[in-house]
Amino acid sequence: MPCNLPSVSLDSSHAWCMQRHPLSNPSQEVQSAWQACPFVKKKWMTAQEAVTYVDLFFRNMALMSPILDGYFADHAHHQELVAKEPILCCTILTLSTRYHLLAGVASLSRGFILHERLWDHCQSLLQRVVWGEGPRMVESRGAIGTIESFLLLTEWHPRSFLSRHRWIKDSGMEWPEDDEPSEKSIPSDWYERVVEPARRGDRMSWMHLGSAVALAHELDLHSLYHDAHNIPHNEAHNPETQARFARRCERLQRLLFISINQLTSRIGHATSKQPFHPAIRDTIHGPAISTEAGWHDFVTCWIDLTRLMRSSTELLFPTKIRKDVWFRNDHYVELLKHFRPLLQQWWDKYHPISDAVPGLLHDLLLVEYHFVRIYINSVTLQAIAARTTGETNSSLRHPFEIDDHDSSSVREIVDGCTAILQIVLRLSDANQLKYIPNRVSVRIASAAMYLVKALAIGVQADELNSSLNLLDRSLEALGSASVDDMHLMANYATLLASHMRALRNRFVCVSNTVTADISRAPSSFEPLLPFSPDLTSPSNLTDSGNSDIDRWMVLPFDPSIAEPFEQGITQNIFGLNMRDSVGSFWDFLP
C-alpha cells in the first residue's frame, strides 16, 4: 500500500540550490597552465572547473568591490595567477566555490566539499604568513596578493566560519565560558543563526584586516613601487609590469584606510588617531598615480565619506554622560548643522562625476552615502527618546511633540533608508544582490531597522503603507538572494520579515491618543538634499501643516528606539541587546 508523503515546497529562500553555472571553455594552453595548480594535481577539481570559478568570481563578485582590477580575469594571465600568486589564487577559488554552483553530477555536494577543502588550505597558507614561514609568501609581489586576499576575506566570508561547531572538533577540549550571553529575550534560535555568526564574522574580518595592515607596514607600500629591486630581474625592464605593481600598491594604501575606519566604526572599537604608517597617510592625501579615472574618483569620494563617518562618530556619539547633557540643551542640533553642509558638499562633488564610476560601484557608494546620512541624523532618535522618557509617563507620543529640526532629521532618515531599499530592489532585478559584500549587507540590515524606528516617531498613513510595502519587497528580495542556508543576509531578512507582519498591527492613530487642541505638525517634512530621479525617489509628502491629524500613525513608545547602531551589528543587532534581559525594541510585538 503506497504511503502518502507530505509534499515539499521550495520557497524563494532555497532558490540558491537550484541555480547552476555552465563551465567555461578555456583554450588548451590555459588548461595546461592550471595543471600546475595543486588543487588540479590532487584532482579536487578539473582545470576547466578552476577556470570557471575564476571567471565567475570576476564576473559576479569582483565588480562589487574595488580590491581587484580585471587583470586576472584575462585568461592570458592565469598562468601568472597560478604560479606567482598562490594565496590570492586560493582565496579567489575559496570564495567563488561558496557563491557559485557549477553544472554537473552531484555539483551541490561537490561544491560544498570543495569549498571546505579550499578554505582549509587557504588558512594554512595564511598561517604560514602570520608565523613567518615560507619566504616566497612574503616577497614583494606575493605579499601584495596576500594583502589583497586578507581584504577579500573581509568582504566575503567562508561558509564554515559562520558555524561555531566548525571549531569544536573535540568537545573535551572546549574551555568553559563564565559569561554566557543571555538568550532569553531572543526568539527561537536567532542567537545561533544570526547574532553569533555576525559577531564571529566581524571578529574574523578585524583580525584579517589587522594582518593586512601589519604586512603593509612591513613592506612600506608607499615606497615599494619606487624601488626597482622589488620587481623580479627578468621583468624589471617591462614598464607595464612595473606600472601595474605601482597601481596595486596605490590601491591597497587607499583601501586599507577605508577598511580599517569602516570596520572600526561598525564593530564599536575606538578609532585610532594614527592607524597607519605615515607614508600610507601621505599617499591618501597626495596625488593619484592610477590611470583608472573612474576607480580613482570612486575611491576619493569613498575616502571623503569615511572621514565624515569617522568625525561624526567622535562628535555625535560620545560618552553617555555627555550625550545626556547634549540632549537636554540641544547641543546635538548645532552639531547636525555642522554635518549637513558637509553631506551637501559631498553630493555636489560626487554627482557631476558619478557617470565615470563603474555601475555596481556607483550603487554601492550610494548605499554608503545614504547610510552616512542615516547614521548622522540617528542621534535625533536618541534625543527624542531621551526627552520622551524623561518628560512623560505616557507610552504614546505623536509627531507634534518634536520640533522642526528634529522632524527634518527624521525625514532624512526615512529618505535615506528608502533610497537604500530601492537600490536593493534594483540589484535584485539585475540578479546581483546575492554577491554583495558583507559590509553592504550590514548597511542594508541597519537601514531597514532605522526605517522602522523612524516611522515609529510618527508618519502619515499613506507613507507608512508605502514604506512598509517597500520594506516587505526588499526583505523578499534579500531572502531570495541567499547563497546557501547559512547565508546571513537571508537570516536577516527572515528575522525582519517575521516582525514586520506583527509590526503593521501595532501602529495606532494619533487622533485616538492626543487632545483636540493640537492643530499642526512640524513644517519641515521635506528632504534636505537634492536627489536625481534615477538615483532615488523621495517621499511625496503633502504639507504637514495641512494634513489631517487622523492620517498620522505612531507606535507605542519604547525607549529602545534610541539604541544606536554605531556600535555595530556584533554588539547590538536589530535592537536586541544580547547581555541585557530587559525588554528590547521587538519585545512588545506579539
XYZ file of C-alpha atoms in Angstrom:
590
model
C 0.000 0.000 0.000
C 1.643 3.254 -1.038
C 2.306 5.775 1.702
C 1.243 9.360 1.304
C 4.314 11.512 1.802
C 3.882 15.208 2.510
C 4.707 17.449 -0.388
C 7.852 19.521 -0.102
C 7.686 23.132 -1.162
C 10.733 25.078 -2.224
C 10.395 28.712 -1.173
C 12.395 31.561 -2.611
C 15.000 31.354 0.161
C 16.102 27.960 -1.199
C 16.388 29.029 -4.823
C 20.161 29.163 -4.384
C 20.459 25.377 -4.632
C 18.671 25.316 -7.995
C 20.961 27.639 -9.924
C 23.839 26.076 -11.859
C 26.534 27.823 -13.874
C 27.809 26.269 -17.114
C 31.501 25.561 -17.464
C 33.821 27.927 -19.295
C 35.593 26.925 -22.495
C 39.240 27.852 -21.944
C 41.910 27.133 -24.507
C 44.173 24.137 -24.154
C 47.034 26.466 -23.254
C 45.092 27.919 -20.325
C 44.084 24.468 -19.100
C 47.728 23.387 -19.281
C 48.683 26.343 -17.078
C 46.186 25.180 -14.456
C 47.698 21.702 -14.413
C 50.382 23.185 -12.141
C 47.747 24.168 -9.570
C 47.898 21.868 -6.500
C 44.111 21.504 -6.442
C 44.060 20.285 -10.022
C 47.000 17.965 -9.379
C 45.146 16.448 -6.413
C 42.060 16.105 -8.619
C 39.912 18.216 -6.313
C 38.720 19.921 -9.488
C 39.487 19.887 -13.170
C 41.369 22.672 -14.911
C 38.162 23.633 -16.696
C 36.308 23.936 -13.387
C 39.104 26.049 -11.901
C 38.946 28.453 -14.830
C 35.165 28.597 -14.491
C 35.337 29.507 -10.806
C 37.813 32.307 -11.530
C 35.676 33.576 -14.413
C 32.557 33.621 -12.230
C 34.384 35.411 -9.431
C 35.432 38.266 -11.692
C 32.072 38.336 -13.480
C 29.871 38.493 -10.370
C 31.896 39.308 -7.258
C 34.988 41.338 -8.112
C 32.792 44.056 -9.633
C 31.212 44.553 -6.205
C 34.490 45.562 -4.584
C 37.367 47.846 -5.598
C 40.044 45.487 -4.266
C 40.990 43.740 -7.515
C 41.220 45.060 -11.031
C 40.375 42.935 -14.052
C 43.935 41.805 -14.742
C 43.465 38.182 -13.688
C 40.074 37.997 -15.375
C 42.009 37.661 -18.619
C 42.816 34.012 -19.353
C 46.204 35.106 -20.676
C 47.239 35.974 -17.117
C 46.026 32.796 -15.407
C 49.467 31.215 -15.540
C 50.807 34.167 -13.552
C 47.958 33.785 -11.045
C 48.701 30.095 -10.517
C 52.488 30.324 -10.454
C 53.159 33.631 -8.700
C 50.044 34.409 -6.612
C 49.305 31.178 -4.683
C 47.452 32.813 -1.780
C 45.383 35.110 -3.975
C 44.567 32.208 -6.298
C 43.427 30.038 -3.397
C 41.355 32.863 -1.900
C 39.557 33.538 -5.181
C 38.726 29.860 -5.610
C 37.619 29.537 -1.977
C 35.153 32.403 -2.185
C 33.909 31.534 -5.654
C 33.128 27.932 -4.683
C 30.780 29.187 -1.998
C 28.938 31.651 -4.189
C 28.696 29.541 -7.351
C 27.471 26.021 -8.095
C 28.648 24.506 -11.353
C 26.650 22.336 -13.702
C 27.281 18.620 -13.486
C 26.541 15.489 -11.497
C 26.444 15.943 -7.694
C 27.537 19.556 -8.121
C 25.859 20.672 -4.895
C 27.672 18.149 -2.712
C 30.947 18.557 -4.584
C 30.712 22.320 -4.278
C 30.268 22.154 -0.511
C 33.150 19.711 -0.040
C 35.428 21.625 -2.381
C 34.766 24.901 -0.585
C 35.662 23.341 2.774
C 38.898 21.847 1.435
C 39.942 25.083 -0.217
C 39.231 27.091 2.935
C 41.341 24.695 5.000
C 44.210 25.097 2.548
C 43.746 28.867 2.433
C 44.010 29.020 6.217
C 47.240 27.036 6.151
C 48.737 29.460 3.622
C 47.719 32.489 5.665
C 49.116 30.919 8.821
C 52.464 30.495 7.092
C 52.476 34.240 6.510
C 51.489 35.032 10.094
C 54.151 32.733 11.549
C 56.830 33.875 9.132
C 57.150 30.586 7.263
C 57.754 30.292 3.552
C 59.768 33.313 2.350
C 58.108 33.105 -1.067
C 54.812 34.055 0.531
C 56.087 37.413 1.750
C 58.236 38.578 -1.138
C 57.074 41.898 -2.503
C 54.790 40.654 -5.278
C 53.381 37.707 -3.339
C 52.795 39.907 -0.308
C 50.725 42.338 -2.361
C 48.481 39.440 -3.351
C 48.374 38.321 0.287
C 47.162 41.742 1.436
C 44.509 41.652 -1.275
C 43.487 38.196 -0.043
C 43.074 39.434 3.526
C 40.855 42.247 2.267
C 38.779 39.893 0.121
C 38.105 37.734 3.186
C 36.709 40.773 4.989
C 34.313 41.362 2.084
C 33.046 37.791 1.691
C 33.201 35.152 4.398
C 33.813 31.411 4.027
C 30.807 29.291 4.918
C 32.340 27.293 7.751
C 33.298 30.395 9.667
C 29.620 31.092 10.291
C 29.281 27.925 12.368
C 30.780 27.735 15.826
C 30.701 23.925 15.630
C 33.355 24.115 12.924
C 35.906 24.977 15.604
C 34.837 22.408 18.205
C 36.395 19.239 16.860
C 36.776 17.750 20.315
C 34.180 18.752 22.872
C 36.521 17.722 25.656
C 38.942 20.454 24.587
C 36.390 23.265 24.810
C 37.048 25.700 27.639
C 34.046 26.677 29.786
C 32.741 30.207 29.421
C 31.837 32.063 32.598
C 29.880 34.822 30.888
C 27.404 33.239 28.510
C 25.203 35.771 26.682
C 21.580 35.715 27.708
C 19.285 34.212 25.095
C 16.028 34.583 26.976
C 14.862 37.637 25.058
C 15.860 36.182 21.675
C 13.070 34.342 19.867
C 13.833 30.808 18.697
C 17.445 30.199 17.685
C 18.283 33.669 16.418
C 21.318 33.906 18.642
C 22.875 30.886 16.950
C 21.699 31.712 13.435
C 22.220 35.464 13.273
C 23.911 37.185 16.184
C 26.768 34.810 16.901
C 27.717 34.243 13.234
C 27.678 38.005 12.653
C 29.899 38.551 15.671
C 32.268 35.824 14.579
C 32.398 37.188 11.038
C 33.256 40.669 12.240
C 35.913 39.236 14.534
C 37.451 37.370 11.619
C 37.355 40.496 9.472
C 39.026 42.504 12.227
C 41.896 40.036 12.584
C 42.364 39.668 8.828
C 42.383 43.417 8.407
C 44.917 43.749 11.202
C 47.153 41.229 9.459
C 46.830 43.149 6.195
C 47.804 46.422 7.875
C 50.773 44.774 9.602
C 52.011 43.293 6.337
C 51.550 46.617 4.543
C 53.549 48.328 7.278
C 56.303 45.729 6.941
C 56.520 46.228 3.187
C 56.201 50.026 3.329
C 53.766 50.203 0.443
C 54.378 53.889 -0.185
C 57.988 53.404 -1.201
C 57.649 49.888 -2.582
C 56.765 50.864 -6.135
C 59.711 53.306 -6.274
C 62.212 50.512 -5.698
C 63.022 48.698 -8.942
C 64.655 45.898 -6.956
C 61.215 44.775 -5.831
C 60.373 43.812 -9.396
C 61.870 40.447 -10.442
C 65.037 40.964 -12.510
C 63.623 39.306 -15.586
C 60.661 41.713 -15.535
C 62.268 44.929 -14.304
C 62.602 46.205 -17.871
C 58.873 45.733 -18.511
C 57.147 49.111 -17.996
C 53.682 47.544 -17.920
C 54.641 45.152 -15.125
C 56.170 47.897 -13.029
C 53.244 50.265 -13.643
C 50.715 47.653 -12.565
C 52.774 46.838 -9.489
C 52.707 50.526 -8.540
C 48.943 50.727 -9.116
C 48.340 47.742 -6.841
C 50.370 49.416 -4.094
C 48.411 52.629 -4.515
C 45.080 50.804 -4.444
C 45.934 48.990 -1.236
C 47.048 52.116 0.610
C 43.718 53.797 -0.021
C 41.631 50.689 0.585
C 43.355 49.963 3.893
C 42.488 53.442 5.120
C 38.836 52.945 4.198
C 38.566 49.398 5.528
C 40.125 49.991 8.930
C 37.984 53.065 9.620
C 34.744 51.492 8.427
C 35.208 48.256 10.327
C 36.283 50.148 13.453
C 33.068 52.140 13.337
C 30.912 49.103 12.592
C 32.099 46.929 15.459
C 32.365 49.739 18.001
C 36.124 49.872 18.566
C 37.835 53.118 19.440
C 39.209 54.897 16.388
C 42.962 55.203 16.463
C 44.355 58.666 15.842
C 47.336 57.206 13.981
C 46.093 53.958 12.384
C 48.734 53.749 9.654
C 52.318 54.198 8.737
C 52.822 57.937 7.962
C 53.771 57.131 4.375
C 50.400 55.497 3.771
C 48.570 58.522 5.134
C 50.658 60.791 2.902
C 49.634 58.808 -0.165
C 45.961 59.098 0.794
C 46.276 62.873 0.812
C 48.622 63.003 -2.165
C 48.016 62.847 -5.914
C 46.897 59.656 -7.579
C 49.183 57.710 -9.849
C 46.412 55.476 -11.147
C 45.389 55.801 -14.766
C 41.903 54.468 -13.948
C 39.923 57.688 -13.661
C 36.659 56.011 -12.653
C 38.302 53.973 -9.921
C 40.196 56.995 -8.595
C 37.030 59.133 -8.462
C 35.174 56.347 -6.695
C 37.819 55.792 -4.028
C 38.375 59.515 -3.459
C 34.676 60.012 -2.764
C 34.626 56.902 -0.594
C 37.536 58.239 1.461
C 35.645 61.505 1.952
C 32.621 59.577 3.236
C 34.856 57.531 5.519
C 36.349 60.674 7.030
C 32.879 62.115 7.512
C 31.742 58.915 9.214
C 34.785 58.927 11.475
C 34.413 62.558 12.558
C 30.672 62.167 13.147
C 31.321 59.154 15.368
C 33.746 61.136 17.500
C 31.484 64.188 17.818
C 27.912 62.884 17.732
C 28.295 59.671 19.730
C 30.406 60.477 22.795
C 30.078 59.025 26.294
C 26.640 58.553 27.835
C 27.142 61.421 30.293
C 27.984 63.867 27.526
C 25.044 62.680 25.436
C 22.598 63.266 28.298
C 23.824 66.841 28.599
C 23.638 67.374 24.841
C 20.072 66.090 24.691
C 18.958 68.438 27.453
C 20.479 71.584 25.939
C 20.019 70.603 22.268
C 23.760 70.778 21.632
C 23.390 67.934 19.133
C 21.320 70.254 16.933
C 24.312 72.537 16.426
C 26.471 69.566 15.515
C 23.921 68.403 12.960
C 24.007 71.866 11.412
C 27.752 71.360 11.025
C 27.493 67.991 9.286
C 24.584 68.646 6.937
C 26.518 71.129 4.759
C 29.350 68.594 4.592
C 26.939 65.994 3.244
C 25.672 68.538 0.740
C 29.244 69.326 -0.339
C 29.972 65.642 -0.836
C 26.912 65.239 -3.025
C 27.786 68.329 -5.063
C 31.272 66.914 -5.616
C 30.194 63.382 -6.496
C 27.122 63.954 -8.653
C 28.978 65.505 -11.643
C 31.482 62.621 -11.778
C 29.067 59.790 -10.964
C 28.787 58.735 -14.608
C 32.510 57.885 -14.650
C 32.170 55.444 -11.745
C 31.504 51.810 -12.755
C 27.827 50.890 -12.403
C 27.912 48.498 -9.458
C 30.449 50.549 -7.522
C 28.208 53.555 -8.126
C 25.241 51.814 -6.494
C 27.308 50.569 -3.558
C 28.810 54.014 -2.999
C 25.284 55.419 -2.888
C 24.492 52.869 -0.180
C 27.444 54.235 1.806
C 26.342 57.825 1.239
C 22.761 57.250 2.295
C 23.907 55.244 5.307
C 26.131 58.119 6.450
C 23.073 60.385 6.160
C 21.089 57.956 8.294
C 23.906 57.464 10.771
C 24.491 61.173 11.376
C 20.807 62.002 11.789
C 20.131 58.972 14.001
C 21.326 60.961 17.017
C 17.947 62.698 16.800
C 16.148 59.408 17.507
C 18.140 59.091 20.716
C 17.343 62.674 21.687
C 13.606 62.226 21.080
C 13.537 59.013 23.074
C 15.551 60.559 25.913
C 13.203 63.539 26.172
C 10.081 61.395 25.950
C 11.340 59.037 28.632
C 12.276 61.870 30.956
C 9.300 64.149 30.483
C 6.231 61.943 30.185
C 4.796 58.797 31.660
C 2.724 58.092 28.599
C 3.511 55.086 26.464
C 2.496 57.007 23.334
C 3.935 60.037 21.649
C 2.897 61.744 18.458
C 4.650 63.687 15.706
C 3.602 67.031 17.157
C 5.874 66.546 20.175
C 9.015 67.071 18.072
C 10.148 70.405 16.676
C 11.144 71.323 13.160
C 14.837 70.447 13.351
C 14.048 67.025 14.812
C 11.408 66.331 12.187
C 13.841 67.233 9.406
C 16.330 64.709 10.811
C 13.650 62.024 10.893
C 12.809 62.965 7.307
C 16.468 62.460 6.360
C 16.480 59.016 7.962
C 13.322 57.906 6.159
C 14.563 59.184 2.801
C 17.999 57.600 3.252
C 16.524 54.232 4.207
C 14.097 54.370 1.296
C 16.941 55.089 -1.125
C 18.961 52.110 0.144
C 15.998 49.746 -0.146
C 15.354 50.936 -3.694
C 18.962 50.074 -4.541
C 18.346 46.621 -3.043
C 15.436 46.081 -5.417
C 17.476 47.322 -8.356
C 20.303 44.898 -7.571
C 17.779 42.099 -7.120
C 16.214 42.758 -10.518
C 19.689 42.521 -12.064
C 20.375 39.226 -10.219
C 23.357 40.816 -8.452
C 22.091 41.076 -4.893
C 23.429 37.706 -3.733
C 27.013 38.740 -4.479
C 27.169 41.951 -2.440
C 29.960 42.110 0.167
C 29.208 41.502 3.812
C 29.729 45.168 4.748
C 26.934 46.153 2.351
C 24.632 43.501 3.823
C 25.115 45.048 7.253
C 24.346 48.511 5.856
C 21.123 47.204 4.326
C 20.034 45.424 7.506
C 20.756 48.521 9.582
C 18.867 50.741 7.137
C 15.810 48.504 7.438
C 15.878 48.853 11.205
C 16.459 52.593 11.111
C 13.434 52.909 8.840
C 11.208 51.139 11.351
C 12.485 53.300 14.203
C 11.980 56.496 12.212
C 8.453 55.504 11.210
C 7.695 54.798 14.860
C 8.122 58.506 15.648
C 5.069 59.288 13.550
C 4.145 59.234 9.889
C 1.168 59.737 7.635
C -0.841 56.614 6.915
C -0.139 56.712 3.172
C 3.603 56.954 3.659
C 3.506 54.281 6.349
C 1.874 51.832 3.951
C 4.243 52.657 1.089
C 7.311 52.400 3.357
C 6.278 49.061 4.840
C 5.421 47.737 1.380
C 8.871 48.764 0.169
C 10.400 47.053 3.187
C 8.411 43.870 2.515
C 9.577 43.775 -1.098
C 13.172 44.356 -0.037
C 13.055 41.575 2.539
C 11.623 39.206 -0.044
C 14.462 40.129 -2.400
C 17.066 39.584 0.321
C 15.593 36.215 1.205
C 15.656 35.044 -2.397
C 19.275 36.216 -2.825
C 20.675 33.681 -0.394
C 23.941 31.931 -1.239
C 23.245 28.922 0.975
C 21.227 28.030 4.050
C 23.838 29.668 6.301
C 23.883 32.994 4.484
C 23.441 35.805 6.989
C 21.572 38.003 4.537
C 18.702 35.535 4.291
C 18.616 35.184 8.071
C 18.456 38.976 8.436
C 15.533 39.052 6.041
C 13.695 36.233 7.788
C 14.116 37.875 11.185
C 12.863 41.237 9.995
C 10.010 39.789 7.940
C 8.691 37.827 10.910
C 8.442 41.065 12.896
C 7.094 43.197 10.061
C 3.926 41.139 9.896
C 3.177 41.956 13.519
C 4.508 45.499 13.295
C 1.749 46.649 10.960
C -0.861 45.923 13.600
C 0.947 47.926 16.279
C 0.637 51.368 14.710
C -2.130 53.484 16.230
C -3.847 56.621 15.012
C -2.757 59.891 16.624
C -6.328 61.180 16.789
C -7.118 58.463 19.300
C -4.314 59.491 21.644
C -3.993 63.294 21.575
C -6.170 66.177 22.715
C -8.205 68.298 20.372
C -6.130 71.475 20.863
C -3.253 70.160 18.758
C -3.538 71.856 15.409
C -0.446 71.419 13.267
C 2.561 69.212 12.683
C 6.168 70.298 12.142
C 6.646 72.294 8.976
C 9.939 70.888 7.710
C 8.999 67.445 6.436
C 10.860 67.948 3.171
C 14.128 66.313 2.022
C 17.168 68.469 2.807
C 19.379 67.181 -0.015
C 18.672 67.126 -3.734
C 18.117 63.821 -5.449
C 18.443 62.710 -9.020
C 15.334 60.888 -10.282
C 17.416 57.929 -11.418
C 19.070 57.518 -8.017
C 16.222 57.601 -5.571
C 12.641 58.642 -5.207
C 11.932 60.953 -2.285
C 8.671 60.584 -0.450
C 5.878 62.701 -1.824
C 4.512 64.220 1.320
C 1.857 66.868 1.376
C 2.386 69.932 3.516
C 2.271 68.709 7.092
C 0.571 71.890 8.158
C -2.474 70.995 6.081
C -2.533 67.292 6.817
C -5.392 65.750 8.684
C -4.472 64.544 12.142
C -6.483 61.383 11.514
C -3.874 60.302 8.965
C -0.942 60.267 11.403
C 0.179 56.915 12.794
C 2.644 56.171 15.607
C 3.951 53.191 17.537
C 3.619 52.785 21.303
C 6.771 54.308 22.696
C 9.666 52.025 23.569
C 12.906 53.531 24.979
C 14.977 51.062 22.963
C 14.131 53.079 19.861
C 17.143 55.143 20.915
C 19.518 52.211 20.706
C 22.218 53.298 18.250
C 23.787 51.202 15.553
C 27.173 52.875 15.699
C 28.488 50.109 17.939
C 27.913 47.596 15.223
C 25.906 44.541 14.489
C 28.024 42.440 16.836
C 27.186 44.447 19.948
C 23.597 45.415 19.226
C 21.899 43.682 16.351
C 18.443 44.881 15.388
C 17.917 46.354 18.857
C 18.500 43.001 20.579
C 20.995 43.519 23.382
C 22.497 40.112 23.965
C 23.633 40.791 27.521
C 20.549 42.521 28.842
C 17.399 40.738 29.885
C 15.282 43.897 29.760
C 12.758 44.429 27.004
C 14.091 45.265 23.593
C 12.593 47.134 20.671
C 10.891 43.954 19.450
C 9.642 42.542 22.747
C 6.294 44.320 22.554
C 5.452 42.577 19.302
C 3.148 39.523 19.524
